[in-house]
mmCIF file of C-alpha atoms in Angstrom:
data_model
loop_
_atom_site.group_PDB
_atom_site.id
_atom_site.type_symbol
_atom_site.label_atom_id
_atom_site.label_comp_id
_atom_site.label_asym_id
_atom_site.label_seq_id
_atom_site.Cartn_x
_atom_site.Cartn_y
_atom_site.Cartn_z
ATOM 1 C CA UNK A 1 -82.416 29.335 -47.493
ATOM 2 C CA UNK A 2 -81.084 25.884 -48.107
ATOM 3 C CA UNK A 3 -83.620 23.049 -47.900
ATOM 4 C CA UNK A 4 -83.209 19.357 -47.708
ATOM 5 C CA UNK A 5 -85.937 16.665 -47.889
ATOM 6 C CA UNK A 6 -86.586 13.018 -48.209
ATOM 7 C CA UNK A 7 -89.691 10.937 -48.854
ATOM 8 C CA UNK A 8 -90.572 7.343 -48.153
ATOM 9 C CA UNK A 9 -93.720 5.199 -48.452
ATOM 10 C CA UNK A 10 -94.373 3.260 -45.293
ATOM 11 C CA UNK A 11 -96.752 0.339 -44.593
ATOM 12 C CA UNK A 12 -98.912 2.272 -42.051
ATOM 13 C CA UNK A 13 -101.947 4.407 -42.263
ATOM 14 C CA UNK A 14 -101.458 8.198 -41.813
ATOM 15 C CA UNK A 15 -102.813 8.254 -38.256
ATOM 16 C CA UNK A 16 -100.275 5.705 -36.981
ATOM 17 C CA UNK A 17 -97.414 7.013 -39.220
ATOM 18 C CA UNK A 18 -98.022 10.489 -37.843
ATOM 19 C CA UNK A 19 -98.299 9.168 -34.228
ATOM 20 C CA UNK A 20 -94.994 7.288 -34.606
ATOM 21 C CA UNK A 21 -93.181 10.334 -36.009
ATOM 22 C CA UNK A 22 -94.232 12.305 -32.833
ATOM 23 C CA UNK A 23 -93.195 9.804 -30.228
ATOM 24 C CA UNK A 24 -90.994 10.762 -27.227
ATOM 25 C CA UNK A 25 -88.954 8.729 -24.795
ATOM 26 C CA UNK A 26 -88.133 4.993 -25.174
ATOM 27 C CA UNK A 27 -90.140 4.396 -28.216
ATOM 28 C CA UNK A 28 -88.464 7.311 -30.083
ATOM 29 C CA UNK A 29 -85.101 6.123 -29.009
ATOM 30 C CA UNK A 30 -85.824 2.667 -30.493
ATOM 31 C CA UNK A 31 -86.239 4.071 -33.954
ATOM 32 C CA UNK A 32 -84.596 7.432 -34.328
ATOM 33 C CA UNK A 33 -80.796 7.120 -34.701
ATOM 34 C CA UNK A 34 -80.322 10.857 -34.317
ATOM 35 C CA UNK A 35 -81.980 11.518 -30.962
ATOM 36 C CA UNK A 36 -80.085 10.527 -27.793
ATOM 37 C CA UNK A 37 -82.401 12.314 -25.487
ATOM 38 C CA UNK A 38 -85.605 14.357 -25.999
ATOM 39 C CA UNK A 39 -88.375 15.703 -23.928
ATOM 40 C CA UNK A 40 -91.318 18.168 -23.865
ATOM 41 C CA UNK A 41 -90.774 21.351 -21.957
ATOM 42 C CA UNK A 42 -92.845 23.710 -19.733
ATOM 43 C CA UNK A 43 -94.914 20.839 -18.288
ATOM 44 C CA UNK A 44 -96.357 19.842 -21.618
ATOM 45 C CA UNK A 45 -97.598 16.201 -21.696
ATOM 46 C CA UNK A 46 -98.272 15.969 -25.405
ATOM 47 C CA UNK A 47 -97.049 17.601 -28.603
ATOM 48 C CA UNK A 48 -99.255 20.608 -29.874
ATOM 49 C CA UNK A 49 -98.828 23.873 -31.578
ATOM 50 C CA UNK A 50 -96.783 26.129 -29.328
ATOM 51 C CA UNK A 51 -95.180 23.295 -27.287
ATOM 52 C CA UNK A 52 -91.428 23.402 -26.902
ATOM 53 C CA UNK A 53 -89.129 20.545 -26.890
ATOM 54 C CA UNK A 54 -85.494 19.871 -25.909
ATOM 55 C CA UNK A 55 -83.349 17.515 -27.977
ATOM 56 C CA UNK A 56 -79.854 16.322 -27.595
ATOM 57 C CA UNK A 57 -78.422 14.546 -30.805
ATOM 58 C CA UNK A 58 -75.920 11.731 -31.213
ATOM 59 C CA UNK A 59 -73.491 14.479 -32.260
ATOM 60 C CA UNK A 60 -73.925 15.987 -28.737
ATOM 61 C CA UNK A 61 -75.689 19.031 -30.157
ATOM 62 C CA UNK A 62 -78.628 20.477 -28.255
ATOM 63 C CA UNK A 63 -81.616 22.339 -29.549
ATOM 64 C CA UNK A 64 -84.740 23.880 -28.113
ATOM 65 C CA UNK A 65 -87.499 23.920 -30.731
ATOM 66 C CA UNK A 66 -91.204 24.854 -30.837
ATOM 67 C CA UNK A 67 -94.064 23.349 -32.747
ATOM 68 C CA UNK A 68 -95.350 26.003 -35.093
ATOM 69 C CA UNK A 69 -97.900 23.637 -36.756
ATOM 70 C CA UNK A 70 -99.546 20.435 -35.473
ATOM 71 C CA UNK A 71 -102.256 19.089 -37.738
ATOM 72 C CA UNK A 72 -102.623 15.322 -37.233
ATOM 73 C CA UNK A 73 -102.435 13.229 -39.388
ATOM 74 C CA UNK A 74 -101.129 15.501 -42.096
ATOM 75 C CA UNK A 75 -98.447 17.941 -40.974
ATOM 76 C CA UNK A 76 -96.171 18.954 -38.191
ATOM 77 C CA UNK A 77 -93.687 21.833 -38.268
ATOM 78 C CA UNK A 78 -91.085 23.039 -35.863
ATOM 79 C CA UNK A 79 -88.539 25.919 -35.591
ATOM 80 C CA UNK A 80 -85.475 26.212 -33.531
ATOM 81 C CA UNK A 81 -85.725 28.611 -30.584
ATOM 82 C CA UNK A 82 -82.152 27.976 -29.394
ATOM 83 C CA UNK A 83 -79.490 25.637 -30.822
ATOM 84 C CA UNK A 84 -76.083 25.179 -32.224
ATOM 85 C CA UNK A 85 -74.098 28.489 -32.795
ATOM 86 C CA UNK A 86 -73.711 27.951 -36.528
ATOM 87 C CA UNK A 87 -77.490 27.930 -37.316
ATOM 88 C CA UNK A 88 -78.979 31.402 -38.009
ATOM 89 C CA UNK A 89 -82.314 29.591 -38.242
ATOM 90 C CA UNK A 90 -83.428 26.036 -38.547
ATOM 91 C CA UNK A 91 -86.897 24.551 -39.044
ATOM 92 C CA UNK A 92 -88.218 21.203 -40.044
ATOM 93 C CA UNK A 93 -91.475 19.530 -40.820
ATOM 94 C CA UNK A 94 -93.187 16.255 -41.689
ATOM 95 C CA UNK A 95 -95.934 15.789 -44.256
ATOM 96 C CA UNK A 96 -98.066 12.697 -44.526
ATOM 97 C CA UNK A 97 -100.293 11.691 -47.539
ATOM 98 C CA UNK A 98 -102.229 8.514 -48.081
ATOM 99 C CA UNK A 99 -100.577 6.282 -50.512
ATOM 100 C CA UNK A 100 -103.340 3.702 -50.891
ATOM 101 C CA UNK A 101 -103.710 0.200 -49.424
ATOM 102 C CA UNK A 102 -103.133 1.545 -45.918
ATOM 103 C CA UNK A 103 -99.728 2.978 -46.818
ATOM 104 C CA UNK A 104 -98.524 6.506 -46.215
ATOM 105 C CA UNK A 105 -96.066 8.798 -48.058
ATOM 106 C CA UNK A 106 -93.950 10.459 -45.453
ATOM 107 C CA UNK A 107 -91.850 13.600 -46.341
ATOM 108 C CA UNK A 108 -89.404 15.047 -43.850
ATOM 109 C CA UNK A 109 -87.880 18.497 -44.678
ATOM 110 C CA UNK A 110 -85.338 20.824 -43.082
ATOM 111 C CA UNK A 111 -84.697 24.501 -43.856
ATOM 112 C CA UNK A 112 -81.766 26.373 -42.484
ATOM 113 C CA UNK A 113 -79.494 29.384 -42.513
ATOM 114 C CA UNK A 114 -75.896 29.510 -41.480
ATOM 115 C CA UNK A 115 -74.141 32.191 -39.487
ATOM 116 C CA UNK A 116 -72.075 34.177 -39.872
ATOM 117 C CA UNK A 117 -73.553 35.054 -43.270
ATOM 118 C CA UNK A 118 -70.148 35.465 -45.019
ATOM 119 C CA UNK A 119 -69.591 31.595 -44.286
ATOM 120 C CA UNK A 120 -72.859 30.613 -46.001
ATOM 121 C CA UNK A 121 -71.595 30.149 -49.566
ATOM 122 C CA UNK A 122 -69.388 27.309 -48.396
ATOM 123 C CA UNK A 123 -71.286 26.151 -45.243
ATOM 124 C CA UNK A 124 -74.621 25.995 -47.060
ATOM 125 C CA UNK A 125 -73.220 23.304 -49.392
ATOM 126 C CA UNK A 126 -71.694 21.372 -46.530
ATOM 127 C CA UNK A 127 -74.973 21.726 -44.512
ATOM 128 C CA UNK A 128 -77.055 20.375 -47.369
ATOM 129 C CA UNK A 129 -74.721 17.358 -47.593
ATOM 130 C CA UNK A 130 -74.601 16.626 -43.881
ATOM 131 C CA UNK A 131 -78.288 17.345 -43.154
ATOM 132 C CA UNK A 132 -79.305 15.487 -46.368
ATOM 133 C CA UNK A 133 -77.450 12.354 -45.279
ATOM 134 C CA UNK A 134 -78.871 12.713 -41.798
ATOM 135 C CA UNK A 135 -82.517 13.188 -42.888
ATOM 136 C CA UNK A 136 -82.219 10.115 -45.319
ATOM 137 C CA UNK A 137 -80.867 7.945 -42.488
ATOM 138 C CA UNK A 138 -83.561 9.058 -40.037
ATOM 139 C CA UNK A 139 -86.325 8.548 -42.601
ATOM 140 C CA UNK A 140 -85.031 5.065 -43.496
ATOM 141 C CA UNK A 141 -85.060 4.326 -39.734
ATOM 142 C CA UNK A 142 -88.543 5.663 -39.503
ATOM 143 C CA UNK A 143 -89.619 3.321 -42.458
ATOM 144 C CA UNK A 144 -88.001 0.277 -40.671
ATOM 145 C CA UNK A 145 -89.995 1.210 -37.555
ATOM 146 C CA UNK A 146 -93.251 1.450 -39.394
ATOM 147 C CA UNK A 147 -92.618 -2.152 -40.508
ATOM 148 C CA UNK A 148 -91.542 -3.421 -37.051
ATOM 149 C CA UNK A 149 -94.533 -5.328 -35.436
ATOM 150 C CA UNK A 150 -93.276 -4.536 -31.903
ATOM 151 C CA UNK A 151 -92.896 -0.810 -32.506
ATOM 152 C CA UNK A 152 -96.287 -0.606 -34.331
ATOM 153 C CA UNK A 153 -97.963 -2.572 -31.489
ATOM 154 C CA UNK A 154 -96.593 -0.070 -28.937
ATOM 155 C CA UNK A 155 -98.491 2.656 -30.833
ATOM 156 C CA UNK A 156 -101.793 0.790 -30.160
ATOM 157 C CA UNK A 157 -104.937 1.314 -32.197
ATOM 158 C CA UNK A 158 -105.957 -0.073 -35.481
ATOM 159 C CA UNK A 159 -105.611 1.249 -39.046
ATOM 160 C CA UNK A 160 -107.796 4.334 -39.560
ATOM 161 C CA UNK A 161 -108.284 6.548 -42.497
ATOM 162 C CA UNK A 162 -105.847 4.407 -44.589
ATOM 163 C CA UNK A 163 -106.904 5.853 -47.837
ATOM 164 C CA UNK A 164 -107.235 9.465 -46.685
ATOM 165 C CA UNK A 165 -110.889 9.528 -47.406
ATOM 166 C CA UNK A 166 -112.258 9.294 -43.801
ATOM 167 C CA UNK A 167 -113.055 5.583 -44.016
ATOM 168 C CA UNK A 168 -111.827 3.041 -41.437
ATOM 169 C CA UNK A 169 -110.054 -0.181 -42.081
ATOM 170 C CA UNK A 170 -110.199 -3.193 -39.808
ATOM 171 C CA UNK A 171 -113.704 -2.727 -38.465
ATOM 172 C CA UNK A 172 -114.987 -0.333 -35.795
ATOM 173 C CA UNK A 173 -113.117 0.815 -32.794
#
């Protein structure tokens, strides 16, 4: 199964970096160049394990995916339920690790299979190239958003658990 991933260190604590990565609506559209429209399904009001989402990309592709893991502020994982005909399977996830001084190392990963299987020897290489470029662009946009005072202010809150040790920064809440 092909895999693509990219990592960046951002100037936000894990709590807020995780929160930004899981935004929906106008805030998401401000930073994510891939997402044109996205919403939670089945009456869900917040992301959580088992929640399904619908996404339409800038490529006009649509996908319904489901959270298979949701562990703030460390990890989120999703898998495709229904999507573009050429994916046999598709999943993705974020991992967040404290990087010291209130920064976070964010890693975004995709795994996929192509169908029909006989096409995979060629399509896997193309998929790794296209999805690799896409994930790097999205993660770069995420890093810019993490440094954008207006976007960070829209998240609210103050730095918490910046060093991954349970301590707070910036005083009490």
